[in-house]
Amino acid sequence: MTDTPADDLEPGFRSDVTVELVKHTASDADVLFAARVSTVGEQSLEELNKDPERSKGLINYLMRDRHGSPFEHNSMTFFVSAPIFVFREFMRHRVGWSYNEESGRYRELQPVFYIPGEDRKLVQQGRPGKYVFVDGTPEQYKAVTETMAESYRRSYAAYQEMLAAGVAREVARATLPVGLFSSMYATCNARSLMHFLGLRTQHELAKVPSFPQREIEMVGEKMEAEWARLMPLTYAAFNANGRVAP
């Protein structure tokens, strides 16, 4: 997207996130050659030309007994578009991840903001550690969407005013909320992605329960779908062993 003069823009609102797999070197064979080097040395390179299906038992063994390093010899780079508050949670994941995010110091930020969709549960019930989220009422949903939209409009108008007055972008951006959409490249390996999914998605097969915020779970679900296609045997072993990263 190219920068457009702020005066020509009206705030836009989204309830979704975008995840695009832009490049990868990731396959089940990557796990196998890395694992077999411990016993056959240079002959492990032969795994690159063999059908991984014949060794799915080895992949399951590595996952079950948590021999994790063979799952690191691959790479996936995603382009993610999501609200800033999602990225601040995302970047708690540091081991095995690399990030580059668009900068409000160097470009004029575009007025695209997050508003929850109608299926987003709005009400928290229970105490910390044992709470659940339930649907809000139509009145609550109306209050959320209208209040957010008005707040976003005011904050972006203030941002525009400061830019028009010659204030530096890195100063003016301080008025913008964490509901603003940002974009980044995120690169990981299968092991680091499994750790992310174990914490940031809920799943019926998970051995350890997780309670992610829905918006980061939406990102995780899209990443998971791409990874499952690239490494189906590894993905199956992850699910079969309780979705715990090795």
Short mmCIF file of the C-alpha atoms (twelve columns), coordinates in Angstrom:
data_MODEL
# 
_entry.id   MODEL 
# 
loop_
_atom_site.group_PDB 
_atom_site.id 
_atom_site.type_symbol 
_atom_site.label_atom_id 
_atom_site.label_alt_id 
_atom_site.label_comp_id 
_atom_site.label_asym_id 
_atom_site.label_seq_id 
_atom_site.Cartn_x 
_atom_site.Cartn_y 
_atom_site.Cartn_z 
_atom_site.pdbx_PDB_model_num 
ATOM 1   C CA . MET A 1   0.000   0.000   0.000  1 
ATOM 2   C CA . THR A 2   1.363   3.445   -0.875 1 
ATOM 3   C CA . ASP A 3   0.932   6.393   1.436  1 
ATOM 4   C CA . THR A 4   -2.095  8.547   0.680  1 
ATOM 5   C CA . PRO A 5   -2.392  12.141  1.930  1 
ATOM 6   C CA . ALA A 6   -4.251  12.054  5.231  1 
ATOM 7   C CA . ASP A 7   -6.746  14.672  4.106  1 
ATOM 8   C CA . ASP A 8   -8.077  12.213  1.508  1 
ATOM 9   C CA . LEU A 9   -8.690  9.393   3.976  1 
ATOM 10  C CA . GLU A 10  -11.660 8.388   6.083  1 
ATOM 11  C CA . PRO A 11  -11.110 5.828   8.846  1 
ATOM 12  C CA . GLY A 12  -11.857 2.255   7.825  1 
ATOM 13  C CA . PHE A 13  -12.885 -0.524  10.171 1 
ATOM 14  C CA . ARG A 14  -12.088 -4.240  10.116 1 
ATOM 15  C CA . SER A 15  -12.988 -7.204  12.301 1 
ATOM 16  C CA . ASP A 16  -10.642 -9.701  10.631 1 
ATOM 17  C CA . VAL A 17  -6.885  -10.309 10.431 1 
ATOM 18  C CA . THR A 18  -4.743  -11.244 7.444  1 
ATOM 19  C CA . VAL A 19  -1.981  -13.858 7.356  1 
ATOM 20  C CA . GLU A 20  -0.072  -14.629 4.154  1 
ATOM 21  C CA . LEU A 21  2.707   -17.211 3.841  1 
ATOM 22  C CA . VAL A 22  5.207   -15.342 1.671  1 
ATOM 23  C CA . LYS A 23  8.053   -17.865 1.575  1 
ATOM 24  C CA . HIS A 24  9.150   -21.081 3.223  1 
ATOM 25  C CA . THR A 25  11.623  -23.916 3.344  1 
ATOM 26  C CA . ALA A 26  9.585   -26.354 5.384  1 
ATOM 27  C CA . SER A 27  8.743   -30.017 4.914  1 
ATOM 28  C CA . ASP A 28  8.567   -33.188 6.970  1 
ATOM 29  C CA . ALA A 29  11.812  -34.321 5.323  1 
ATOM 30  C CA . ASP A 30  13.588  -31.473 7.118  1 
ATOM 31  C CA . VAL A 31  12.780  -33.121 10.440 1 
ATOM 32  C CA . LEU A 32  14.023  -36.511 9.289  1 
ATOM 33  C CA . PHE A 33  17.428  -35.577 7.904  1 
ATOM 34  C CA . ALA A 34  18.135  -33.507 11.033 1 
ATOM 35  C CA . ALA A 35  17.162  -36.393 13.309 1 
ATOM 36  C CA . ARG A 36  19.024  -39.136 11.439 1 
ATOM 37  C CA . VAL A 37  22.378  -37.347 11.392 1 
ATOM 38  C CA . SER A 38  22.890  -38.503 14.987 1 
ATOM 39  C CA . THR A 39  23.033  -42.144 13.891 1 
ATOM 40  C CA . VAL A 40  24.080  -42.203 10.218 1 
ATOM 41  C CA . GLY A 41  26.035  -38.975 9.708  1 
ATOM 42  C CA . GLU A 42  26.274  -37.797 6.104  1 
ATOM 43  C CA . GLN A 43  23.943  -40.586 4.952  1 
ATOM 44  C CA . SER A 44  21.140  -38.597 6.562  1 
ATOM 45  C CA . LEU A 45  21.087  -36.435 3.409  1 
ATOM 46  C CA . GLU A 46  19.386  -39.341 1.659  1 
ATOM 47  C CA . GLU A 47  16.217  -38.478 3.588  1 
ATOM 48  C CA . LEU A 48  15.756  -35.451 1.328  1 
ATOM 49  C CA . ASN A 49  14.928  -37.756 -1.585 1 
ATOM 50  C CA . LYS A 50  12.764  -40.251 0.276  1 
ATOM 51  C CA . ASP A 51  9.058   -40.230 1.022  1 
ATOM 52  C CA . PRO A 52  8.627   -38.866 4.583  1 
ATOM 53  C CA . GLU A 53  5.527   -41.037 4.984  1 
ATOM 54  C CA . ARG A 54  7.760   -44.070 5.504  1 
ATOM 55  C CA . SER A 55  9.250   -42.439 8.605  1 
ATOM 56  C CA . LYS A 56  6.205   -40.896 10.228 1 
ATOM 57  C CA . GLY A 57  6.796   -43.161 13.239 1 
ATOM 58  C CA . LEU A 58  10.118  -41.400 13.832 1 
ATOM 59  C CA . ILE A 59  8.446   -37.990 13.682 1 
ATOM 60  C CA . ASN A 60  5.862   -39.133 16.222 1 
ATOM 61  C CA . TYR A 61  8.600   -40.517 18.486 1 
ATOM 62  C CA . LEU A 62  10.512  -37.238 18.385 1 
ATOM 63  C CA . MET A 63  7.352   -35.307 19.213 1 
ATOM 64  C CA . ARG A 64  6.228   -37.696 21.965 1 
ATOM 65  C CA . ASP A 65  9.587   -37.809 23.740 1 
ATOM 66  C CA . ARG A 66  10.217  -34.107 23.146 1 
ATOM 67  C CA . HIS A 67  13.379  -34.305 21.082 1 
ATOM 68  C CA . GLY A 68  12.816  -30.803 19.786 1 
ATOM 69  C CA . SER A 69  15.865  -29.679 17.801 1 
ATOM 70  C CA . PRO A 70  15.051  -31.626 14.569 1 
ATOM 71  C CA . PHE A 71  11.918  -29.474 14.256 1 
ATOM 72  C CA . GLU A 72  14.029  -26.314 13.997 1 
ATOM 73  C CA . HIS A 73  15.651  -26.974 10.591 1 
ATOM 74  C CA . ASN A 74  12.995  -25.217 8.517  1 
ATOM 75  C CA . SER A 75  11.668  -21.710 8.035  1 
ATOM 76  C CA . MET A 76  8.341   -19.977 7.367  1 
ATOM 77  C CA . THR A 77  7.858   -16.251 6.771  1 
ATOM 78  C CA . PHE A 78  4.384   -14.777 7.196  1 
ATOM 79  C CA . PHE A 79  3.067   -11.312 6.355  1 
ATOM 80  C CA . VAL A 80  0.573   -10.418 9.072  1 
ATOM 81  C CA . SER A 81  -1.907  -7.555  9.197  1 
ATOM 82  C CA . ALA A 82  -3.571  -7.153  12.593 1 
ATOM 83  C CA . PRO A 83  -4.256  -4.583  15.329 1 
ATOM 84  C CA . ILE A 84  -1.244  -3.270  17.222 1 
ATOM 85  C CA . PHE A 85  -2.433  -4.883  20.467 1 
ATOM 86  C CA . VAL A 86  -2.131  -8.288  18.776 1 
ATOM 87  C CA . PHE A 87  1.475   -7.587  17.831 1 
ATOM 88  C CA . ARG A 88  2.345   -6.567  21.372 1 
ATOM 89  C CA . GLU A 89  1.164   -9.974  22.580 1 
ATOM 90  C CA . PHE A 90  2.789   -11.696 19.612 1 
ATOM 91  C CA . MET A 91  6.217   -10.272 20.381 1 
ATOM 92  C CA . ARG A 92  6.243   -11.931 23.771 1 
ATOM 93  C CA . HIS A 93  7.349   -14.922 21.678 1 
ATOM 94  C CA . ARG A 94  11.086  -14.311 21.271 1 
ATOM 95  C CA . VAL A 95  12.865  -17.656 20.898 1 
ATOM 96  C CA . GLY A 96  12.877  -18.842 17.285 1 
ATOM 97  C CA . TRP A 97  11.061  -15.771 15.946 1 
ATOM 98  C CA . SER A 98  12.171  -12.757 13.901 1 
ATOM 99  C CA . TYR A 99  10.019  -9.671  13.333 1 
ATOM 100 C CA . ASN A 100 10.021  -6.554  11.171 1 
ATOM 101 C CA . GLU A 101 7.047   -4.224  11.572 1 
ATOM 102 C CA . GLU A 102 6.001   -1.104  9.685  1 
ATOM 103 C CA . SER A 103 7.174   2.047   11.432 1 
ATOM 104 C CA . GLY A 104 5.187   5.113   12.381 1 
ATOM 105 C CA . ARG A 105 8.465   7.038   12.429 1 
ATOM 106 C CA . TYR A 106 9.027   6.602   8.724  1 
ATOM 107 C CA . ARG A 107 5.590   6.444   7.120  1 
ATOM 108 C CA . GLU A 108 2.250   8.120   7.656  1 
ATOM 109 C CA . LEU A 109 0.079   5.502   9.275  1 
ATOM 110 C CA . GLN A 110 -3.128  4.593   7.488  1 
ATOM 111 C CA . PRO A 111 -6.507  4.951   9.268  1 
ATOM 112 C CA . VAL A 112 -7.605  1.312   9.469  1 
ATOM 113 C CA . PHE A 113 -8.923  0.269   12.871 1 
ATOM 114 C CA . TYR A 114 -10.191 -2.857  14.600 1 
ATOM 115 C CA . ILE A 115 -13.811 -3.223  15.666 1 
ATOM 116 C CA . PRO A 116 -14.974 -6.632  16.972 1 
ATOM 117 C CA . GLY A 117 -17.243 -8.676  14.777 1 
ATOM 118 C CA . GLU A 118 -20.705 -9.662  15.936 1 
ATOM 119 C CA . ASP A 119 -19.462 -13.115 16.965 1 
ATOM 120 C CA . ARG A 120 -16.778 -11.683 19.314 1 
ATOM 121 C CA . LYS A 121 -17.644 -12.539 22.944 1 
ATOM 122 C CA . LEU A 122 -17.678 -9.302  24.913 1 
ATOM 123 C CA . VAL A 123 -18.316 -10.109 28.582 1 
ATOM 124 C CA . GLN A 124 -15.805 -11.630 31.003 1 
ATOM 125 C CA . GLN A 125 -17.213 -13.701 33.863 1 
ATOM 126 C CA . GLY A 126 -15.346 -15.222 36.791 1 
ATOM 127 C CA . ARG A 127 -12.102 -14.440 38.564 1 
ATOM 128 C CA . PRO A 128 -8.609  -14.278 37.003 1 
ATOM 129 C CA . GLY A 129 -7.400  -17.725 36.062 1 
ATOM 130 C CA . LYS A 130 -10.922 -19.179 36.013 1 
ATOM 131 C CA . TYR A 131 -12.883 -16.762 33.878 1 
ATOM 132 C CA . VAL A 132 -14.827 -17.303 30.692 1 
ATOM 133 C CA . PHE A 133 -16.093 -14.985 28.001 1 
ATOM 134 C CA . VAL A 134 -19.732 -14.923 26.963 1 
ATOM 135 C CA . ASP A 135 -21.749 -13.151 24.304 1 
ATOM 136 C CA . GLY A 136 -22.688 -9.554  24.900 1 
ATOM 137 C CA . THR A 137 -26.139 -8.120  24.433 1 
ATOM 138 C CA . PRO A 138 -27.078 -6.226  21.273 1 
ATOM 139 C CA . GLU A 139 -26.929 -3.049  23.358 1 
ATOM 140 C CA . GLN A 140 -23.382 -3.840  24.510 1 
ATOM 141 C CA . TYR A 141 -22.248 -4.611  20.974 1 
ATOM 142 C CA . LYS A 142 -23.750 -1.326  19.765 1 
ATOM 143 C CA . ALA A 143 -21.979 0.567   22.546 1 
ATOM 144 C CA . VAL A 144 -18.645 -1.094  21.719 1 
ATOM 145 C CA . THR A 145 -18.751 -0.425  18.000 1 
ATOM 146 C CA . GLU A 146 -20.047 3.123   18.214 1 
ATOM 147 C CA . THR A 147 -17.683 4.147   21.019 1 
ATOM 148 C CA . MET A 148 -14.655 2.618   19.324 1 
ATOM 149 C CA . ALA A 149 -15.465 4.214   15.975 1 
ATOM 150 C CA . GLU A 150 -15.874 7.661   17.506 1 
ATOM 151 C CA . SER A 151 -12.668 7.317   19.535 1 
ATOM 152 C CA . TYR A 152 -10.744 6.213   16.447 1 
ATOM 153 C CA . ARG A 153 -12.032 9.159   14.421 1 
ATOM 154 C CA . ARG A 154 -11.006 11.633  17.116 1 
ATOM 155 C CA . SER A 155 -7.534  10.171  17.571 1 
ATOM 156 C CA . TYR A 156 -6.817  10.039  13.850 1 
ATOM 157 C CA . ALA A 157 -8.067  13.606  13.408 1 
ATOM 158 C CA . ALA A 158 -5.627  14.695  16.132 1 
ATOM 159 C CA . TYR A 159 -2.849  12.811  14.340 1 
ATOM 160 C CA . GLN A 160 -3.690  14.584  11.079 1 
ATOM 161 C CA . GLU A 161 -3.729  17.973  12.790 1 
ATOM 162 C CA . MET A 162 -0.261  17.464  14.230 1 
ATOM 163 C CA . LEU A 163 1.155   16.295  10.907 1 
ATOM 164 C CA . ALA A 164 -0.384  19.298  9.156  1 
ATOM 165 C CA . ALA A 165 1.257   21.555  11.729 1 
ATOM 166 C CA . GLY A 166 4.657   20.094  10.858 1 
ATOM 167 C CA . VAL A 167 5.017   17.804  13.866 1 
ATOM 168 C CA . ALA A 168 7.253   14.782  13.254 1 
ATOM 169 C CA . ARG A 169 5.516   11.469  12.582 1 
ATOM 170 C CA . GLU A 170 7.269   9.818   15.513 1 
ATOM 171 C CA . VAL A 171 5.723   12.404  17.848 1 
ATOM 172 C CA . ALA A 172 2.261   12.623  16.295 1 
ATOM 173 C CA . ARG A 173 1.763   8.850   16.345 1 
ATOM 174 C CA . ALA A 174 1.527   8.908   20.148 1 
ATOM 175 C CA . THR A 175 -2.141  9.873   19.860 1 
ATOM 176 C CA . LEU A 176 -3.064  6.720   17.933 1 
ATOM 177 C CA . PRO A 177 -4.657  3.737   19.751 1 
ATOM 178 C CA . VAL A 178 -3.601  0.096   19.869 1 
ATOM 179 C CA . GLY A 179 -6.676  -0.765  17.779 1 
ATOM 180 C CA . LEU A 180 -4.864  0.650   14.731 1 
ATOM 181 C CA . PHE A 181 -3.902  -1.978  12.159 1 
ATOM 182 C CA . SER A 182 -0.213  -2.570  11.586 1 
ATOM 183 C CA . SER A 183 1.688   -5.043  9.417  1 
ATOM 184 C CA . MET A 184 4.794   -7.107  9.921  1 
ATOM 185 C CA . TYR A 185 6.854   -9.994  8.649  1 
ATOM 186 C CA . ALA A 186 7.188   -12.818 11.167 1 
ATOM 187 C CA . THR A 187 9.631   -15.660 10.544 1 
ATOM 188 C CA . CYS A 188 9.736   -18.847 12.591 1 
ATOM 189 C CA . ASN A 189 10.500  -22.556 12.502 1 
ATOM 190 C CA . ALA A 190 8.083   -25.365 13.246 1 
ATOM 191 C CA . ARG A 191 9.212   -25.749 16.842 1 
ATOM 192 C CA . SER A 192 8.699   -22.073 17.671 1 
ATOM 193 C CA . LEU A 193 5.365   -22.082 15.844 1 
ATOM 194 C CA . MET A 194 4.196   -25.092 17.860 1 
ATOM 195 C CA . HIS A 195 5.033   -23.261 21.073 1 
ATOM 196 C CA . PHE A 196 3.068   -20.244 19.832 1 
ATOM 197 C CA . LEU A 197 0.059   -22.385 18.899 1 
ATOM 198 C CA . GLY A 198 0.125   -24.208 22.225 1 
ATOM 199 C CA . LEU A 199 -0.314  -20.892 24.038 1 
ATOM 200 C CA . ARG A 200 -2.326  -18.803 21.588 1 
ATOM 201 C CA . THR A 201 -5.006  -21.211 20.371 1 
ATOM 202 C CA . GLN A 202 -7.656  -23.289 22.091 1 
ATOM 203 C CA . HIS A 203 -8.060  -26.838 20.792 1 
ATOM 204 C CA . GLU A 204 -9.936  -29.923 21.925 1 
ATOM 205 C CA . LEU A 205 -6.770  -32.033 21.571 1 
ATOM 206 C CA . ALA A 206 -4.611  -29.771 23.740 1 
ATOM 207 C CA . LYS A 207 -3.171  -31.518 26.786 1 
ATOM 208 C CA . VAL A 208 -2.558  -28.169 28.493 1 
ATOM 209 C CA . PRO A 209 -5.470  -25.698 28.363 1 
ATOM 210 C CA . SER A 210 -4.851  -22.225 26.990 1 
ATOM 211 C CA . PHE A 211 -6.866  -19.027 27.261 1 
ATOM 212 C CA . PRO A 212 -5.767  -16.760 24.405 1 
ATOM 213 C CA . GLN A 213 -7.287  -13.460 23.471 1 
ATOM 214 C CA . ARG A 214 -9.489  -14.136 20.480 1 
ATOM 215 C CA . GLU A 215 -7.743  -11.714 18.129 1 
ATOM 216 C CA . ILE A 216 -4.321  -13.345 18.435 1 
ATOM 217 C CA . GLU A 217 -5.988  -16.751 18.188 1 
ATOM 218 C CA . MET A 218 -7.359  -15.669 14.801 1 
ATOM 219 C CA . VAL A 219 -3.790  -15.068 13.638 1 
ATOM 220 C CA . GLY A 220 -2.664  -18.395 15.078 1 
ATOM 221 C CA . GLU A 221 -5.435  -20.309 13.314 1 
ATOM 222 C CA . LYS A 222 -4.409  -18.896 9.936  1 
ATOM 223 C CA . MET A 223 -0.739  -19.698 10.525 1 
ATOM 224 C CA . GLU A 224 -1.663  -23.200 11.647 1 
ATOM 225 C CA . ALA A 225 -3.587  -23.851 8.437  1 
ATOM 226 C CA . GLU A 226 -0.547  -22.917 6.325  1 
ATOM 227 C CA . TRP A 227 1.854   -24.989 8.427  1 
ATOM 228 C CA . ALA A 228 -0.443  -28.044 8.369  1 
ATOM 229 C CA . ARG A 229 -0.285  -27.980 4.583  1 
ATOM 230 C CA . LEU A 230 3.523   -27.766 4.500  1 
ATOM 231 C CA . MET A 231 4.344   -30.372 7.169  1 
ATOM 232 C CA . PRO A 232 1.337   -32.704 7.482  1 
ATOM 233 C CA . LEU A 233 3.137   -35.512 9.338  1 
ATOM 234 C CA . THR A 234 4.667   -33.130 11.861 1 
ATOM 235 C CA . TYR A 235 1.313   -31.422 12.285 1 
ATOM 236 C CA . ALA A 236 -0.428  -34.759 12.879 1 
ATOM 237 C CA . ALA A 237 2.166   -35.740 15.486 1 
ATOM 238 C CA . PHE A 238 1.715   -32.359 17.228 1 
ATOM 239 C CA . ASN A 239 -2.016  -32.984 17.551 1 
ATOM 240 C CA . ALA A 240 -1.599  -36.655 18.511 1 
ATOM 241 C CA . ASN A 241 0.689   -35.701 21.387 1 
ATOM 242 C CA . GLY A 242 -1.455  -33.055 23.031 1 
ATOM 243 C CA . ARG A 243 -0.315  -30.003 21.072 1 
ATOM 244 C CA . VAL A 244 2.729   -29.545 23.319 1 
ATOM 245 C CA . ALA A 245 5.820   -28.168 21.604 1 
ATOM 246 C CA . PRO A 246 8.762   -30.599 21.810 1 
# 
